[in-house]
Coordinates of C-alpha atoms in Angstrom, one line a residue:
M1 CA 9.3 39.9 -26.2
G2 CA 9.8 36.1 -27.5
V3 CA 7.5 34.8 -30.1
G4 CA 5.8 32.1 -28.4
T5 CA 2.2 32.2 -28.1
S6 CA 1.9 35.9 -29.0
V7 CA -0.4 36.9 -31.2
L8 CA -0.7 40.1 -33.8
A9 CA -4.4 40.7 -33.8
I10 CA -5.8 42.7 -36.7
D11 CA -9.4 44.3 -37.2
A12 CA -9.5 46.0 -40.4
G13 CA -12.4 47.8 -41.9
N14 CA -13.5 49.5 -44.9
S15 CA -12.8 52.9 -43.3
K16 CA -10.0 52.3 -40.4
T17 CA -7.3 49.1 -39.3
D18 CA -7.1 48.4 -35.7
V19 CA -3.5 46.3 -34.8
A20 CA -2.7 45.0 -31.2
V21 CA 0.1 42.5 -30.4
V22 CA -0.8 40.7 -27.6
A23 CA 2.4 38.8 -25.5
A24 CA 1.7 35.2 -24.3
D25 CA 0.7 36.1 -20.8
G26 CA -2.2 38.2 -22.2
E27 CA -0.3 41.7 -22.2
V28 CA -1.2 44.3 -24.6
V29 CA 2.2 45.2 -25.6
G30 CA 1.8 47.0 -28.9
A31 CA -0.7 48.8 -30.7
A32 CA -1.3 50.9 -34.0
R33 CA -4.0 52.4 -35.9
G34 CA -4.0 52.2 -40.0
G35 CA -6.0 53.3 -43.0
G36 CA -8.9 51.2 -44.3
F37 CA -8.6 48.0 -45.8
Q38 CA -10.4 48.1 -49.2
P39 CA -8.7 45.3 -51.8
P40 CA -11.8 45.4 -54.0
R41 CA -11.1 48.8 -54.8
V42 CA -7.0 49.0 -54.5
G43 CA -6.3 44.9 -55.1
V44 CA -4.6 42.4 -52.5
E45 CA -1.5 43.6 -52.4
A46 CA -2.2 47.6 -52.3
A47 CA -4.7 46.6 -49.3
V48 CA -2.5 44.5 -47.5
D49 CA 0.5 47.5 -47.6
I50 CA -2.0 49.4 -45.7
L51 CA -2.0 46.7 -43.2
Q52 CA 1.7 46.7 -43.5
E53 CA 2.0 49.9 -42.1
A54 CA 0.4 49.6 -39.2
V55 CA 1.4 46.5 -38.6
T56 CA 5.2 47.5 -38.6
R57 CA 4.5 50.1 -35.9
A58 CA 2.7 47.8 -33.7
L59 CA 5.5 45.4 -33.6
A60 CA 7.9 48.1 -33.3
Q61 CA 6.6 49.3 -30.4
A62 CA 6.2 45.5 -29.2
G63 CA 9.8 45.4 -29.6
T64 CA 9.8 42.3 -31.9
D65 CA 9.8 41.6 -35.7
S66 CA 7.0 38.9 -35.6
V67 CA 4.7 36.5 -33.5
G68 CA 3.5 32.8 -33.1
H69 CA 0.2 33.8 -34.8
V70 CA -2.1 36.2 -36.7
S71 CA -5.6 36.4 -36.2
A72 CA -7.1 38.8 -38.7
C73 CA -10.5 40.1 -39.1
L74 CA -10.8 41.8 -42.4
A75 CA -13.4 43.8 -44.0
N76 CA -14.3 42.3 -47.6
A77 CA -13.4 38.8 -46.6
D78 CA -16.9 37.9 -47.6
L79 CA -16.5 34.2 -48.9
P80 CA -14.1 31.4 -47.9
V81 CA -12.1 31.9 -51.2
E82 CA -11.8 35.3 -50.2
E83 CA -10.3 34.3 -47.0
R84 CA -8.1 31.9 -48.5
E85 CA -6.6 34.4 -50.7
L86 CA -6.3 37.0 -48.2
A87 CA -4.5 34.4 -45.7
G88 CA -1.7 33.8 -48.1
A89 CA -1.3 37.5 -49.0
L90 CA -0.8 38.0 -45.3
R91 CA 1.6 34.7 -44.7
G92 CA 3.9 36.1 -47.5
R93 CA 4.3 39.6 -45.0
A94 CA 6.2 37.0 -42.6
W95 CA 4.6 38.3 -39.4
G96 CA 3.9 35.1 -37.9
P97 CA 4.2 31.0 -38.7
S98 CA 0.6 30.9 -38.6
V99 CA -2.4 32.8 -40.1
D100 CA -5.9 32.6 -39.4
V101 CA -8.4 35.3 -41.8
R102 CA -12.0 35.4 -41.2
N103 CA -14.5 38.2 -42.0
D104 CA -14.3 41.1 -39.4
T105 CA -18.2 40.5 -38.3
F106 CA -16.2 37.6 -36.4
A107 CA -14.2 40.1 -34.4
I108 CA -17.7 41.7 -33.3
L109 CA -19.1 38.1 -32.0
R110 CA -15.6 37.1 -30.2
A111 CA -15.3 40.4 -28.5
G112 CA -19.1 39.8 -27.5
L113 CA -19.1 36.5 -26.1
L114 CA -17.7 36.8 -22.6
E115 CA -17.9 33.1 -22.5
D116 CA -14.1 32.7 -23.0
A117 CA -13.8 29.3 -21.9
E118 CA -16.4 27.9 -24.4
P119 CA -17.6 30.5 -26.7
R120 CA -20.9 29.9 -28.8
G121 CA -23.4 32.3 -29.8
V122 CA -24.7 34.4 -33.0
A123 CA -23.6 37.9 -34.2
V124 CA -25.8 40.2 -36.4
V125 CA -23.8 43.7 -37.5
C126 CA -25.7 46.2 -39.0
G127 CA -23.5 49.5 -40.0
A128 CA -23.4 50.0 -43.8
G129 CA -24.5 47.0 -44.6
I130 CA -25.6 43.7 -42.5
N131 CA -24.2 40.3 -41.6
C132 CA -24.4 37.9 -39.2
V133 CA -22.2 35.0 -38.0
G134 CA -22.2 32.3 -35.3
M135 CA -19.9 30.3 -33.9
L136 CA -19.5 27.2 -31.2
P137 CA -16.3 26.2 -29.3
D138 CA -15.5 23.1 -31.2
G139 CA -15.0 25.6 -34.4
R140 CA -18.0 25.1 -36.3
T141 CA -19.4 28.0 -37.5
A142 CA -22.4 29.7 -39.5
R143 CA -22.3 32.3 -41.9
F144 CA -23.9 34.3 -44.6
P145 CA -22.0 35.8 -47.8
A146 CA -23.6 39.3 -47.1
I147 CA -22.4 40.7 -50.4
G148 CA -25.8 42.8 -50.6
R149 CA -29.0 42.0 -52.3
L150 CA -27.3 39.6 -54.7
S151 CA -27.2 37.2 -51.5
G152 CA -30.7 38.2 -50.1
D153 CA -29.7 40.8 -47.9
W154 CA -31.7 43.9 -47.1
G155 CA -30.9 46.6 -44.8
G156 CA -28.0 47.9 -42.9
G157 CA -27.5 51.9 -42.6
G158 CA -26.9 52.1 -46.6
G159 CA -29.9 49.9 -47.5
L160 CA -32.3 51.9 -44.5
A161 CA -31.1 55.3 -46.4
E162 CA -31.5 53.8 -49.9
E163 CA -35.0 52.8 -49.1
A164 CA -35.9 56.3 -47.2
L165 CA -34.6 57.7 -50.4
W166 CA -36.9 55.8 -52.7
Y167 CA -40.5 56.3 -50.6
A168 CA -39.7 60.1 -50.6
A169 CA -38.9 60.2 -54.5
R170 CA -42.4 58.5 -55.1
A171 CA -43.9 60.6 -52.5
E172 CA -42.9 63.9 -54.0
D173 CA -44.2 62.4 -57.6
G174 CA -47.1 61.1 -56.6
R175 CA -46.2 57.7 -57.4
G176 CA -46.2 56.8 -53.4
E177 CA -48.0 57.5 -50.3
A178 CA -47.3 60.5 -48.2
T179 CA -44.4 60.7 -45.7
A180 CA -42.1 63.2 -43.8
L181 CA -39.3 61.7 -45.6
R182 CA -40.1 63.9 -48.6
E183 CA -39.2 66.9 -46.5
A184 CA -36.9 65.7 -43.6
L185 CA -34.4 63.7 -46.5
P186 CA -33.4 67.1 -48.4
A187 CA -33.7 69.1 -45.5
H188 CA -31.2 67.5 -44.2
F189 CA -28.7 68.6 -47.0
G190 CA -30.5 72.6 -46.8
L191 CA -32.2 71.3 -49.8
P192 CA -35.9 72.2 -51.0
S193 CA -37.2 69.4 -52.5
M194 CA -36.4 65.8 -53.2
Y195 CA -36.0 66.9 -56.8
A196 CA -32.9 68.8 -55.8
L197 CA -31.4 66.2 -53.8
I198 CA -32.1 63.8 -56.7
E199 CA -30.4 66.1 -58.7
A200 CA -27.2 67.0 -56.7
L201 CA -26.8 62.9 -55.6
H202 CA -26.8 62.4 -59.4
L203 CA -24.6 65.0 -60.6
G204 CA -22.3 64.4 -57.2
S205 CA -22.5 67.7 -55.7
I206 CA -23.5 66.1 -52.7
P207 CA -21.1 62.6 -52.2
A208 CA -22.6 59.4 -52.6
V209 CA -20.5 58.9 -48.9
R210 CA -22.6 61.4 -47.7
R211 CA -26.0 59.3 -48.2
H212 CA -25.1 57.3 -44.7
E213 CA -26.2 60.6 -43.2
L214 CA -29.8 60.1 -44.1
T215 CA -30.0 56.9 -41.5
P216 CA -30.6 58.8 -38.3
V217 CA -33.0 61.1 -40.4
L218 CA -35.3 57.9 -41.2
F219 CA -34.7 57.0 -37.4
A220 CA -35.9 60.7 -36.4
A221 CA -39.0 60.4 -38.6
A222 CA -39.7 56.8 -37.2
A223 CA -39.6 58.2 -33.8
A224 CA -42.1 61.1 -34.6
G225 CA -44.3 58.6 -36.0
D226 CA -43.9 58.8 -39.5
P227 CA -45.8 55.4 -40.9
V228 CA -43.5 55.0 -43.9
S229 CA -40.7 55.0 -41.6
R230 CA -41.7 53.3 -38.7
S231 CA -42.3 50.1 -41.5
L232 CA -38.8 50.3 -42.1
V233 CA -37.5 50.4 -38.8
D234 CA -39.9 47.3 -38.4
R235 CA -38.3 45.5 -41.2
M236 CA -34.6 46.2 -40.1
A237 CA -35.6 44.3 -37.2
D238 CA -37.4 41.4 -38.8
E239 CA -34.4 41.0 -40.5
V240 CA -32.2 40.8 -37.7
V241 CA -34.3 38.6 -35.9
A242 CA -34.5 36.4 -39.3
M243 CA -30.8 36.0 -39.6
S244 CA -29.7 35.5 -36.2
T245 CA -32.2 32.5 -36.0
V246 CA -31.3 30.9 -38.8
A247 CA -27.9 30.9 -37.6
L248 CA -29.0 29.6 -34.5
D249 CA -30.6 26.8 -35.9
R250 CA -27.7 25.7 -38.4
L251 CA -25.6 25.3 -34.7
G252 CA -28.1 23.8 -33.0
L253 CA -28.5 26.7 -30.7
L254 CA -32.1 27.4 -31.3
G255 CA -33.8 25.6 -28.3
E256 CA -30.7 26.7 -26.2
E257 CA -29.5 29.3 -23.7
A258 CA -27.3 31.5 -26.1
P259 CA -26.4 35.2 -26.9
V260 CA -27.4 37.0 -29.9
L261 CA -24.8 40.0 -30.3
L262 CA -26.0 43.0 -31.9
G263 CA -23.3 45.3 -33.3
G264 CA -22.4 47.9 -35.8
S265 CA -23.6 51.8 -35.6
V266 CA -26.9 51.1 -36.1
L267 CA -27.8 48.3 -33.9
A268 CA -25.7 49.9 -31.1
A269 CA -27.7 53.0 -31.2
R270 CA -29.8 51.2 -29.4
H271 CA -33.1 52.9 -31.1
P272 CA -36.1 52.0 -28.8
Q273 CA -38.3 50.8 -31.8
L274 CA -35.6 49.0 -33.4
D275 CA -34.3 47.3 -30.2
D276 CA -37.7 46.7 -28.8
R277 CA -38.7 44.8 -31.8
I278 CA -35.2 42.9 -32.1
R279 CA -36.0 41.5 -28.3
A280 CA -39.7 40.9 -28.5
L281 CA -39.3 39.2 -31.9
L282 CA -36.3 37.0 -30.3
A283 CA -38.1 36.1 -27.5
E284 CA -40.7 34.4 -29.7
R285 CA -38.6 32.7 -32.1
A286 CA -35.7 32.1 -29.9
P287 CA -37.0 32.2 -25.9
K288 CA -33.5 31.1 -24.3
A289 CA -31.4 34.2 -26.9
E290 CA -30.1 36.8 -24.6
A291 CA -29.8 39.9 -26.9
R292 CA -26.8 41.8 -25.9
V293 CA -25.6 45.4 -27.4
V294 CA -21.7 44.4 -28.3
V295 CA -20.1 47.9 -26.8
A296 CA -16.2 46.3 -27.0
R297 CA -13.6 47.4 -30.0
P298 CA -13.5 44.6 -32.2
V299 CA -9.5 44.7 -32.3
L300 CA -10.3 42.5 -28.8
G301 CA -12.4 39.8 -30.8
A302 CA -9.6 39.3 -33.2
A303 CA -7.2 39.1 -30.4
L304 CA -9.5 36.5 -28.6
L305 CA -9.8 34.6 -31.6
G306 CA -6.0 34.4 -31.8
L307 CA -5.6 33.1 -28.5
D308 CA -8.6 30.4 -28.6
Q309 CA -6.4 29.3 -31.9
V310 CA -3.0 29.2 -29.8
G311 CA -4.9 27.2 -26.6
S312 CA -4.6 30.4 -24.2
S313 CA -5.8 30.2 -20.9
T314 CA -9.2 31.8 -19.4
E315 CA -6.7 34.1 -17.6
V316 CA -5.0 35.1 -20.3
H317 CA -8.5 36.3 -22.1
A318 CA -9.2 37.9 -19.1
R319 CA -6.2 40.2 -19.1
V320 CA -6.9 40.9 -22.8
R321 CA -10.5 41.7 -21.8
A322 CA -9.3 43.8 -18.7
H323 CA -6.9 45.9 -21.4
Y324 CA -10.2 46.9 -23.6
E325 CA -12.6 47.4 -20.9
G326 CA -14.5 50.6 -21.9
A327 CA -12.1 51.4 -24.6
G328 CA -15.2 52.2 -27.0
P329 CA -17.7 51.3 -29.3
A330 CA -17.8 48.9 -31.6
R331 CA -17.0 50.0 -35.4
G332 CA -19.9 49.8 -37.8

């Protein structure tokens, strides 16, 4: 495979990395999966070493050692300064002469934008956390820092689990209102009380990483009619719509037809209460917006962003899309 305008696409999340090598004609000629990308925990170079392992396998499958352009959508690239630092680290690996690094939310955005000739729209991703980005065909973007409560964020699967624990703890000790979460959360782990669950989480007998298991419990309680749980689901919908309408407004799309893409495990699950409220609020605040749930794999978005950068034709874009059609749901 000649270098030409070939693209190395990388979608790197906290838990896993997908890599694809796309030839100039849009054929996916190499692919690999690797470990998670966590530079805050292990350092930038060690994190890029994880990418290197998957990239090496994908390039070998493609029969080359470099490409024309590297398009990398990376978790933990939350601020432009972090994107620049990571781009420098990737250039040092000599995978290709040009490198574009973006936050991994852009991969889900681009994967869901079916309008390849003029991609425009906004995506809200609600997985472990929450983030929102938008883009226009001329390259302008809208984004948020999305680093948690420090930057004004609320919700996501992790945030919902924390809120559920807070309300359940207060229901048990008398400081808060009654909620079915008081029994449902400890029961999920086979424990008799919130006190027992608090103790298990605090002492580590239940690892903190398992807290995400409580988000489906919250949605089940909401579906069964628990008022506290339902209020949390409604607030999650309000946050999704607040972020998306602000991003639409920043891009001048609030009064125009534009897709609002919903991705990540929480939104892709299409919980009826959450999904219905998001669509109802969007109809009020951005009447021309079209809500779509993204089911394509995010590495497709990284590939399409790369093809955008090198000026590939819509036919090349379509060939890549056809490769990934029906390949599975987006990562959260």
